[in-house]
Each structure stands twice: as structure tokens, then as C-alpha cells.
């Protein structure tokens, strides 16, 4: 059983297109995240949701819009894709009760390539 | 503000020899610190975490790390490297509201 699952795993698309990446967790966690890992492997937080509410929104272009239909899902929609959006996007979840000591559980990543 | 610096971008060891991956942090709060491992084309997996209990923390696969407040360090060690340890390792610091800041990563290569 995959705890945090992302789809698609690979996505190749043209500049200017709109695409979505979906994430689901079956761990019963309250908090979910999107991280972006660039070509230098640097991981940077983009968004965090707690019980469907946005709690962290880093400096991310407004072309990126997260949506959380319920606390088990956090999807990422990207409009007007640019070359610089090429990266691996990781979804993660964590139980809120863990406070700042709680472990993050990561999905396997979605590799987005914009041509 | 908080930050994490991993002092080596690449570390190369021979199988059976000790591993040392260095991490320094800065944080305005009493930090929680983590080490995560990422194998190629995989997500990140927690190796171990420090949460203000014992300063020497033991993790999975024989790894351990020591929290040294005076040196603001949280170095990861393993007495004897195995080929399966080859991966990228990330040192992470957490704020009081759960925002994690990742280091730049250290690629560990293990030679036979």
C-alpha cells in the first residue's frame, strides 16, 4: 500500500500548456505539502494545507494553484507552463499532532519537463 | 530565520569504512532536526530525528547523528558503509509551526 501517491510520475509538455499533478495520502494525516526539487536537487516548500486550509504559501508564481478537496488530497495545478517550471514536484504529508517534531512522509515525486 | 548548511556536496567512501556527512544549522528556536535519504528516482525517507530529547540519535540502517548545540551541528555518521547506502542525504531543520528547511544535499558514493 502506497502511503503518499502522486500522479503522474512523469509529465512532458509544451510551454504555455496547463497541467495538474494529483496527490493522495492514506495515512490519515491532517497536513499536506508540495515541495519543488530543482535540477540542483534543492528542495523548497511551495504550499502547505491543514485540513483543507492553506497555511503556508511561499513566494510562488500565481500560475501555481493548489487545491485540496479533502484532507487526503492535495492537487497542484499549473497554468501557462514555463521552461523554469521543469523540476521534480514532491507531495508530502504529516500528522498535525506531531507539531514541529513530526516526520514528513513523501511521495515518489512527479518529474515535470517543459519543452 | 532558520537555515541549514551541508558542508560537503559529495562524499565518497569505500565499503566497510566510516561515513561522516556534515550539517550545520541556524535557528531562532530550539530546533527539531532531521536527516532524510533519497535514493535515485525515489521520494525522501526519514533516517532519524532530533526533538530535544537525547542528543545522540539512532536511526535506521545503522545511522546515527549527534546534536551539538555549542557547535550548531547535527552530523550524520555510520561506522561501516554498505553499497546500499549510496544515495543523497538531506539535513533538515523545522520551525515551531512545522515548516521544514532543507539543506542542499550530500551525495554519498560507496566504492566496492
PDB file of C-alpha atoms in Angstrom:
ATOM      1  CA  UNK A   1       0.000   0.000   0.000  1.00  0.00           C
ATOM      2  CA  UNK A   2       1.465   3.326  -1.076  1.00  0.00           C
ATOM      3  CA  UNK A   3       1.128   5.864   1.743  1.00  0.00           C
ATOM      4  CA  UNK A   4       1.553   9.027  -0.361  1.00  0.00           C
ATOM      5  CA  UNK A   5       0.884   8.585  -4.048  1.00  0.00           C
ATOM      6  CA  UNK A   6       1.359  11.112  -6.818  1.00  0.00           C
ATOM      7  CA  UNK A   7       0.202  11.003 -10.403  1.00  0.00           C
ATOM      8  CA  UNK A   8       1.535  11.261 -12.964  1.00  0.00           C
ATOM      9  CA  UNK A   9       5.079  10.170 -12.191  1.00  0.00           C
ATOM     10  CA  UNK A  10       6.396  11.711 -15.402  1.00  0.00           C
ATOM     11  CA  UNK A  11       4.938  14.586 -17.379  1.00  0.00           C
ATOM     12  CA  UNK A  12       6.366  16.096 -20.551  1.00  0.00           C
ATOM     13  CA  UNK A  13       4.561  19.074 -22.018  1.00  0.00           C
ATOM     14  CA  UNK A  14       4.962  22.199 -24.102  1.00  0.00           C
ATOM     15  CA  UNK A  15       5.420  25.748 -22.846  1.00  0.00           C
ATOM     16  CA  UNK A  16       2.146  27.535 -22.347  1.00  0.00           C
ATOM     17  CA  UNK A  17       0.126  24.435 -21.503  1.00  0.00           C
ATOM     18  CA  UNK A  18      -1.831  23.902 -18.291  1.00  0.00           C
ATOM     19  CA  UNK A  19      -1.231  20.736 -16.282  1.00  0.00           C
ATOM     20  CA  UNK A  20      -2.160  19.169 -12.964  1.00  0.00           C
ATOM     21  CA  UNK A  21      -0.412  16.824 -10.565  1.00  0.00           C
ATOM     22  CA  UNK A  22      -2.507  14.878  -8.094  1.00  0.00           C
ATOM     23  CA  UNK A  23      -1.584  13.686  -4.632  1.00  0.00           C
ATOM     24  CA  UNK A  24      -3.368  11.385  -2.247  1.00  0.00           C
ATOM     25  CA  UNK A  25      -2.368  10.092   1.161  1.00  0.00           C
ATOM     26  CA  UNK A  26      -3.964   7.203   3.031  1.00  0.00           C
ATOM     27  CA  UNK A  27      -2.214   7.856   6.342  1.00  0.00           C
ATOM     28  CA  UNK A  28      -4.999   9.914   7.913  1.00  0.00           C
ATOM     29  CA  UNK A  29      -2.704  12.938   8.179  1.00  0.00           C
ATOM     30  CA  UNK A  30      -4.071  16.461   8.529  1.00  0.00           C
ATOM     31  CA  UNK A  31      -1.293  18.381   6.833  1.00  0.00           C
ATOM     32  CA  UNK A  32      -0.076  18.089   3.274  1.00  0.00           C
ATOM     33  CA  UNK A  33       2.675  19.851   1.352  1.00  0.00           C
ATOM     34  CA  UNK A  34       4.024  20.490  -2.096  1.00  0.00           C
ATOM     35  CA  UNK A  35       7.789  20.788  -2.498  1.00  0.00           C
ATOM     36  CA  UNK A  36       9.751  21.620  -5.635  1.00  0.00           C
ATOM     37  CA  UNK A  37      13.142  19.999  -6.231  1.00  0.00           C
ATOM     38  CA  UNK A  38      15.158  21.804  -8.860  1.00  0.00           C
ATOM     39  CA  UNK A  39      17.947  20.471 -11.070  1.00  0.00           C
ATOM     40  CA  UNK A  40      20.461  21.050  -8.280  1.00  0.00           C
ATOM     41  CA  UNK A  41      18.374  18.837  -6.006  1.00  0.00           C
ATOM     42  CA  UNK A  42      17.466  21.781  -3.771  1.00  0.00           C
ATOM     43  CA  UNK A  43      14.093  21.167  -2.099  1.00  0.00           C
ATOM     44  CA  UNK A  44      11.899  24.175  -1.456  1.00  0.00           C
ATOM     45  CA  UNK A  45       8.455  24.286   0.098  1.00  0.00           C
ATOM     46  CA  UNK A  46       5.698  25.711  -2.072  1.00  0.00           C
ATOM     47  CA  UNK A  47       2.455  25.188  -0.180  1.00  0.00           C
ATOM     48  CA  UNK A  48       1.052  23.555   2.910  1.00  0.00           C
ATOM     49  CA  UNK A  49      -2.548  22.726   3.712  1.00  0.00           C
ATOM     50  CA  UNK A  50      -4.008  21.712   7.056  1.00  0.00           C
ATOM     51  CA  UNK A  51      -7.481  20.195   6.951  1.00  0.00           C
ATOM     52  CA  UNK A  52      -8.104  21.728   3.522  1.00  0.00           C
ATOM     53  CA  UNK A  53      -6.951  25.190   4.623  1.00  0.00           C
ATOM     54  CA  UNK A  54      -3.884  26.895   3.182  1.00  0.00           C
ATOM     55  CA  UNK A  55      -1.336  27.556   5.942  1.00  0.00           C
ATOM     56  CA  UNK A  56       1.933  28.057   4.070  1.00  0.00           C
ATOM     57  CA  UNK A  57       2.184  29.838   0.749  1.00  0.00           C
ATOM     58  CA  UNK A  58       5.735  30.621  -0.176  1.00  0.00           C
ATOM     59  CA  UNK A  59       6.727  33.031  -2.907  1.00  0.00           C
ATOM     60  CA  UNK A  60       5.374  31.028  -5.793  1.00  0.00           C
ATOM     61  CA  UNK A  61       4.025  32.475  -9.070  1.00  0.00           C
ATOM     62  CA  UNK A  62       0.248  32.652  -9.062  1.00  0.00           C
ATOM     63  CA  UNK A  63       0.298  30.341 -12.085  1.00  0.00           C
ATOM     64  CA  UNK A  64       0.581  27.641  -9.422  1.00  0.00           C
ATOM     65  CA  UNK A  65      -2.703  26.912  -7.669  1.00  0.00           C
ATOM     66  CA  UNK A  66      -3.087  24.183  -5.069  1.00  0.00           C
ATOM     67  CA  UNK A  67      -6.467  22.642  -4.402  1.00  0.00           C
ATOM     68  CA  UNK A  68      -7.438  20.419  -1.503  1.00  0.00           C
ATOM     69  CA  UNK A  69     -10.882  18.835  -1.987  1.00  0.00           C
ATOM     70  CA  UNK A  70     -10.480  16.938   1.275  1.00  0.00           C
ATOM     71  CA  UNK A  71      -7.708  16.387   3.775  1.00  0.00           C
ATOM     72  CA  UNK A  72      -6.484  13.261   1.990  1.00  0.00           C
ATOM     73  CA  UNK A  73      -5.889  15.047  -1.316  1.00  0.00           C
ATOM     74  CA  UNK A  74      -3.777  17.990  -2.387  1.00  0.00           C
ATOM     75  CA  UNK A  75      -3.569  18.676  -6.089  1.00  0.00           C
ATOM     76  CA  UNK A  76      -1.307  21.138  -7.866  1.00  0.00           C
ATOM     77  CA  UNK A  77      -2.460  22.939 -10.976  1.00  0.00           C
ATOM     78  CA  UNK A  78      -0.007  24.912 -13.086  1.00  0.00           C
ATOM     79  CA  UNK A  79      -1.124  27.374 -15.748  1.00  0.00           C
ATOM     80  CA  UNK A  80       0.904  28.684 -18.676  1.00  0.00           C
ATOM     81  CA  UNK A  81       3.868  26.406 -18.067  1.00  0.00           C
ATOM     82  CA  UNK A  82       7.349  27.879 -18.469  1.00  0.00           C
ATOM     83  CA  UNK A  83      10.728  26.248 -19.030  1.00  0.00           C
ATOM     84  CA  UNK A  84      11.741  27.104 -15.470  1.00  0.00           C
ATOM     85  CA  UNK A  85       8.899  25.023 -14.101  1.00  0.00           C
ATOM     86  CA  UNK A  86      10.783  21.878 -15.082  1.00  0.00           C
ATOM     87  CA  UNK A  87      11.548  20.108 -11.824  1.00  0.00           C
ATOM     88  CA  UNK A  88      10.517  17.218  -9.638  1.00  0.00           C
ATOM     89  CA  UNK A  89       7.493  18.033  -7.501  1.00  0.00           C
ATOM     90  CA  UNK A  90       7.075  16.146  -4.251  1.00  0.00           C
ATOM     91  CA  UNK A  91       3.926  15.811  -2.255  1.00  0.00           C
ATOM     92  CA  UNK A  92       4.268  15.095   1.464  1.00  0.00           C
ATOM     93  CA  UNK A  93       2.045  14.681   4.481  1.00  0.00           C
ATOM     94  CA  UNK A  94       2.401  14.899   8.227  1.00  0.00           C
ATOM     95  CA  UNK A  95       0.120  14.467  11.232  1.00  0.00           C
ATOM     96  CA  UNK A  96      -0.583  17.853  12.797  1.00  0.00           C
ATOM     97  CA  UNK A  97      -0.328  16.322  16.232  1.00  0.00           C
ATOM     98  CA  UNK A  98       3.376  15.842  15.583  1.00  0.00           C
ATOM     99  CA  UNK A  99       3.970  19.583  15.888  1.00  0.00           C
ATOM    100  CA  UNK A 100       7.396  20.527  14.600  1.00  0.00           C
ATOM    101  CA  UNK A 101       8.755  17.101  15.501  1.00  0.00           C
ATOM    102  CA  UNK A 102       6.602  15.156  13.134  1.00  0.00           C
ATOM    103  CA  UNK A 103       8.097  13.196  10.294  1.00  0.00           C
ATOM    104  CA  UNK A 104       7.165  14.103   6.739  1.00  0.00           C
ATOM    105  CA  UNK A 105       6.067  11.254   4.519  1.00  0.00           C
ATOM    106  CA  UNK A 106       6.942  11.867   0.886  1.00  0.00           C
ATOM    107  CA  UNK A 107       5.527  10.630  -2.355  1.00  0.00           C
ATOM    108  CA  UNK A 108       7.909   9.396  -5.034  1.00  0.00           C
ATOM    109  CA  UNK A 109       7.791  12.631  -6.966  1.00  0.00           C
ATOM    110  CA  UNK A 110       6.398  13.838 -10.281  1.00  0.00           C
ATOM    111  CA  UNK A 111       9.027  14.794 -12.817  1.00  0.00           C
ATOM    112  CA  UNK A 112       7.764  17.666 -14.962  1.00  0.00           C
ATOM    113  CA  UNK A 113       9.636  18.537 -18.148  1.00  0.00           C
ATOM    114  CA  UNK A 114       8.580  21.627 -20.067  1.00  0.00           C
ATOM    115  CA  UNK A 115       9.809  21.818 -23.667  1.00  0.00           C
TER     116      UNK A 115
ATOM    117  CA  UNK B   1      15.010  32.777  10.308  1.00  0.00           C
ATOM    118  CA  UNK B   2      16.488  29.344  10.004  1.00  0.00           C
ATOM    119  CA  UNK B   3      18.949  27.767   7.642  1.00  0.00           C
ATOM    120  CA  UNK B   4      20.838  24.562   7.069  1.00  0.00           C
ATOM    121  CA  UNK B   5      24.277  24.126   5.526  1.00  0.00           C
ATOM    122  CA  UNK B   6      25.560  20.769   4.423  1.00  0.00           C
ATOM    123  CA  UNK B   7      29.284  21.220   4.245  1.00  0.00           C
ATOM    124  CA  UNK B   8      30.007  18.634   1.545  1.00  0.00           C
ATOM    125  CA  UNK B   9      28.143  18.292  -1.730  1.00  0.00           C
ATOM    126  CA  UNK B  10      29.782  14.904  -2.406  1.00  0.00           C
ATOM    127  CA  UNK B  11      31.299  12.302  -0.093  1.00  0.00           C
ATOM    128  CA  UNK B  12      32.987   9.181  -1.392  1.00  0.00           C
ATOM    129  CA  UNK B  13      33.908   6.220   0.831  1.00  0.00           C
ATOM    130  CA  UNK B  14      34.903   2.592   0.442  1.00  0.00           C
ATOM    131  CA  UNK B  15      32.564  -0.149   1.535  1.00  0.00           C
ATOM    132  CA  UNK B  16      33.176  -1.033   5.163  1.00  0.00           C
ATOM    133  CA  UNK B  17      34.696   2.332   6.103  1.00  0.00           C
ATOM    134  CA  UNK B  18      33.036   5.001   8.274  1.00  0.00           C
ATOM    135  CA  UNK B  19      30.673   7.618   6.886  1.00  0.00           C
ATOM    136  CA  UNK B  20      30.524  11.241   8.042  1.00  0.00           C
ATOM    137  CA  UNK B  21      28.068  13.693   6.491  1.00  0.00           C
ATOM    138  CA  UNK B  22      28.292  17.162   7.992  1.00  0.00           C
ATOM    139  CA  UNK B  23      25.458  19.543   8.735  1.00  0.00           C
ATOM    140  CA  UNK B  24      25.369  22.926  10.459  1.00  0.00           C
ATOM    141  CA  UNK B  25      22.173  24.803  11.222  1.00  0.00           C
ATOM    142  CA  UNK B  26      20.934  28.122  12.467  1.00  0.00           C
ATOM    143  CA  UNK B  27      17.579  28.634  14.115  1.00  0.00           C
ATOM    144  CA  UNK B  28      15.907  31.226  16.304  1.00  0.00           C
ATOM    145  CA  UNK B  29      14.097  28.470  18.179  1.00  0.00           C
ATOM    146  CA  UNK B  30      15.100  25.239  19.806  1.00  0.00           C
ATOM    147  CA  UNK B  31      15.146  23.297  16.589  1.00  0.00           C
ATOM    148  CA  UNK B  32      13.956  19.918  15.560  1.00  0.00           C
ATOM    149  CA  UNK B  33      16.453  18.380  13.175  1.00  0.00           C
ATOM    150  CA  UNK B  34      16.101  15.550  10.711  1.00  0.00           C
ATOM    151  CA  UNK B  35      18.131  13.557   8.235  1.00  0.00           C
ATOM    152  CA  UNK B  36      16.357  12.269   5.141  1.00  0.00           C
ATOM    153  CA  UNK B  37      17.720   9.945   2.453  1.00  0.00           C
ATOM    154  CA  UNK B  38      16.732   9.984  -1.206  1.00  0.00           C
ATOM    155  CA  UNK B  39      17.577   7.070  -3.462  1.00  0.00           C
ATOM    156  CA  UNK B  40      17.553   7.691  -7.228  1.00  0.00           C
ATOM    157  CA  UNK B  41      14.075   8.370  -8.601  1.00  0.00           C
ATOM    158  CA  UNK B  42      12.524   7.862  -5.189  1.00  0.00           C
ATOM    159  CA  UNK B  43      10.899  10.039  -2.581  1.00  0.00           C
ATOM    160  CA  UNK B  44      12.602  11.038   0.633  1.00  0.00           C
ATOM    161  CA  UNK B  45      12.698   8.698   3.603  1.00  0.00           C
ATOM    162  CA  UNK B  46      13.330   9.707   7.192  1.00  0.00           C
ATOM    163  CA  UNK B  47      16.576   8.325   8.629  1.00  0.00           C
ATOM    164  CA  UNK B  48      16.399   9.880  12.078  1.00  0.00           C
ATOM    165  CA  UNK B  49      15.245  12.928  14.004  1.00  0.00           C
ATOM    166  CA  UNK B  50      16.296  15.020  16.993  1.00  0.00           C
ATOM    167  CA  UNK B  51      13.490  16.540  19.058  1.00  0.00           C
ATOM    168  CA  UNK B  52      15.193  17.871  22.225  1.00  0.00           C
ATOM    169  CA  UNK B  53      15.479  14.504  23.925  1.00  0.00           C
ATOM    170  CA  UNK B  54      18.757  12.562  23.801  1.00  0.00           C
ATOM    171  CA  UNK B  55      21.465  14.388  21.881  1.00  0.00           C
ATOM    172  CA  UNK B  56      22.724  11.176  20.280  1.00  0.00           C
ATOM    173  CA  UNK B  57      20.027   9.911  17.974  1.00  0.00           C
ATOM    174  CA  UNK B  58      19.968   6.480  16.395  1.00  0.00           C
ATOM    175  CA  UNK B  59      18.180   5.920  13.122  1.00  0.00           C
ATOM    176  CA  UNK B  60      17.528   3.236  10.591  1.00  0.00           C
ATOM    177  CA  UNK B  61      20.180   1.231   8.732  1.00  0.00           C
ATOM    178  CA  UNK B  62      22.846   1.824  11.381  1.00  0.00           C
ATOM    179  CA  UNK B  63      22.975   5.612  11.012  1.00  0.00           C
ATOM    180  CA  UNK B  64      23.195   7.966  13.945  1.00  0.00           C
ATOM    181  CA  UNK B  65      23.612  11.689  14.490  1.00  0.00           C
ATOM    182  CA  UNK B  66      24.701  13.841  17.398  1.00  0.00           C
ATOM    183  CA  UNK B  67      23.130  17.190  18.189  1.00  0.00           C
ATOM    184  CA  UNK B  68      25.791  19.633  19.408  1.00  0.00           C
ATOM    185  CA  UNK B  69      24.243  22.922  20.399  1.00  0.00           C
ATOM    186  CA  UNK B  70      27.573  24.636  21.078  1.00  0.00           C
ATOM    187  CA  UNK B  71      28.703  23.848  17.554  1.00  0.00           C
ATOM    188  CA  UNK B  72      25.226  24.169  15.950  1.00  0.00           C
ATOM    189  CA  UNK B  73      25.918  20.886  14.241  1.00  0.00           C
ATOM    190  CA  UNK B  74      23.996  17.704  13.540  1.00  0.00           C
ATOM    191  CA  UNK B  75      26.452  15.444  11.710  1.00  0.00           C
ATOM    192  CA  UNK B  76      25.345  12.061  10.384  1.00  0.00           C
ATOM    193  CA  UNK B  77      27.595   9.050  10.889  1.00  0.00           C
ATOM    194  CA  UNK B  78      27.710   5.343  10.240  1.00  0.00           C
ATOM    195  CA  UNK B  79      30.542   3.059  11.392  1.00  0.00           C
ATOM    196  CA  UNK B  80      30.659   0.935   8.255  1.00  0.00           C
ATOM    197  CA  UNK B  81      29.325   1.906   4.832  1.00  0.00           C
ATOM    198  CA  UNK B  82      27.349  -0.505   2.700  1.00  0.00           C
ATOM    199  CA  UNK B  83      26.843  -0.317  -1.042  1.00  0.00           C
ATOM    200  CA  UNK B  84      23.119   0.216  -0.469  1.00  0.00           C
ATOM    201  CA  UNK B  85      23.892   3.445   1.431  1.00  0.00           C
ATOM    202  CA  UNK B  86      24.749   5.187  -1.840  1.00  0.00           C
ATOM    203  CA  UNK B  87      22.138   7.938  -2.121  1.00  0.00           C
ATOM    204  CA  UNK B  88      21.599  11.622  -1.479  1.00  0.00           C
ATOM    205  CA  UNK B  89      21.190  12.783   2.101  1.00  0.00           C
ATOM    206  CA  UNK B  90      19.391  15.889   3.283  1.00  0.00           C
ATOM    207  CA  UNK B  91      19.720  17.627   6.633  1.00  0.00           C
ATOM    208  CA  UNK B  92      16.517  19.422   7.634  1.00  0.00           C
ATOM    209  CA  UNK B  93      15.533  21.909  10.345  1.00  0.00           C
ATOM    210  CA  UNK B  94      11.938  22.510  11.427  1.00  0.00           C
ATOM    211  CA  UNK B  95      10.254  25.651  12.740  1.00  0.00           C
ATOM    212  CA  UNK B  96       7.770  25.655  15.557  1.00  0.00           C
ATOM    213  CA  UNK B  97       4.882  25.616  13.076  1.00  0.00           C
ATOM    214  CA  UNK B  98       6.210  22.767  11.028  1.00  0.00           C
ATOM    215  CA  UNK B  99       7.891  24.472   8.115  1.00  0.00           C
ATOM    216  CA  UNK B 100      10.921  22.444   7.110  1.00  0.00           C
ATOM    217  CA  UNK B 101      14.044  23.950   5.586  1.00  0.00           C
ATOM    218  CA  UNK B 102      16.214  21.541   3.632  1.00  0.00           C
ATOM    219  CA  UNK B 103      19.961  21.606   3.186  1.00  0.00           C
ATOM    220  CA  UNK B 104      21.473  21.411  -0.252  1.00  0.00           C
ATOM    221  CA  UNK B 105      22.029  17.684  -0.049  1.00  0.00           C
ATOM    222  CA  UNK B 106      25.132  15.477   0.092  1.00  0.00           C
ATOM    223  CA  UNK B 107      25.624  12.729  -2.466  1.00  0.00           C
ATOM    224  CA  UNK B 108      27.207   9.677  -0.879  1.00  0.00           C
ATOM    225  CA  UNK B 109      29.118   7.332  -3.180  1.00  0.00           C
ATOM    226  CA  UNK B 110      30.246   3.959  -1.864  1.00  0.00           C
ATOM    227  CA  UNK B 111      33.030   2.141  -3.695  1.00  0.00           C
ATOM    228  CA  UNK B 112      33.482  -1.640  -3.528  1.00  0.00           C
TER     229      UNK B 112
END
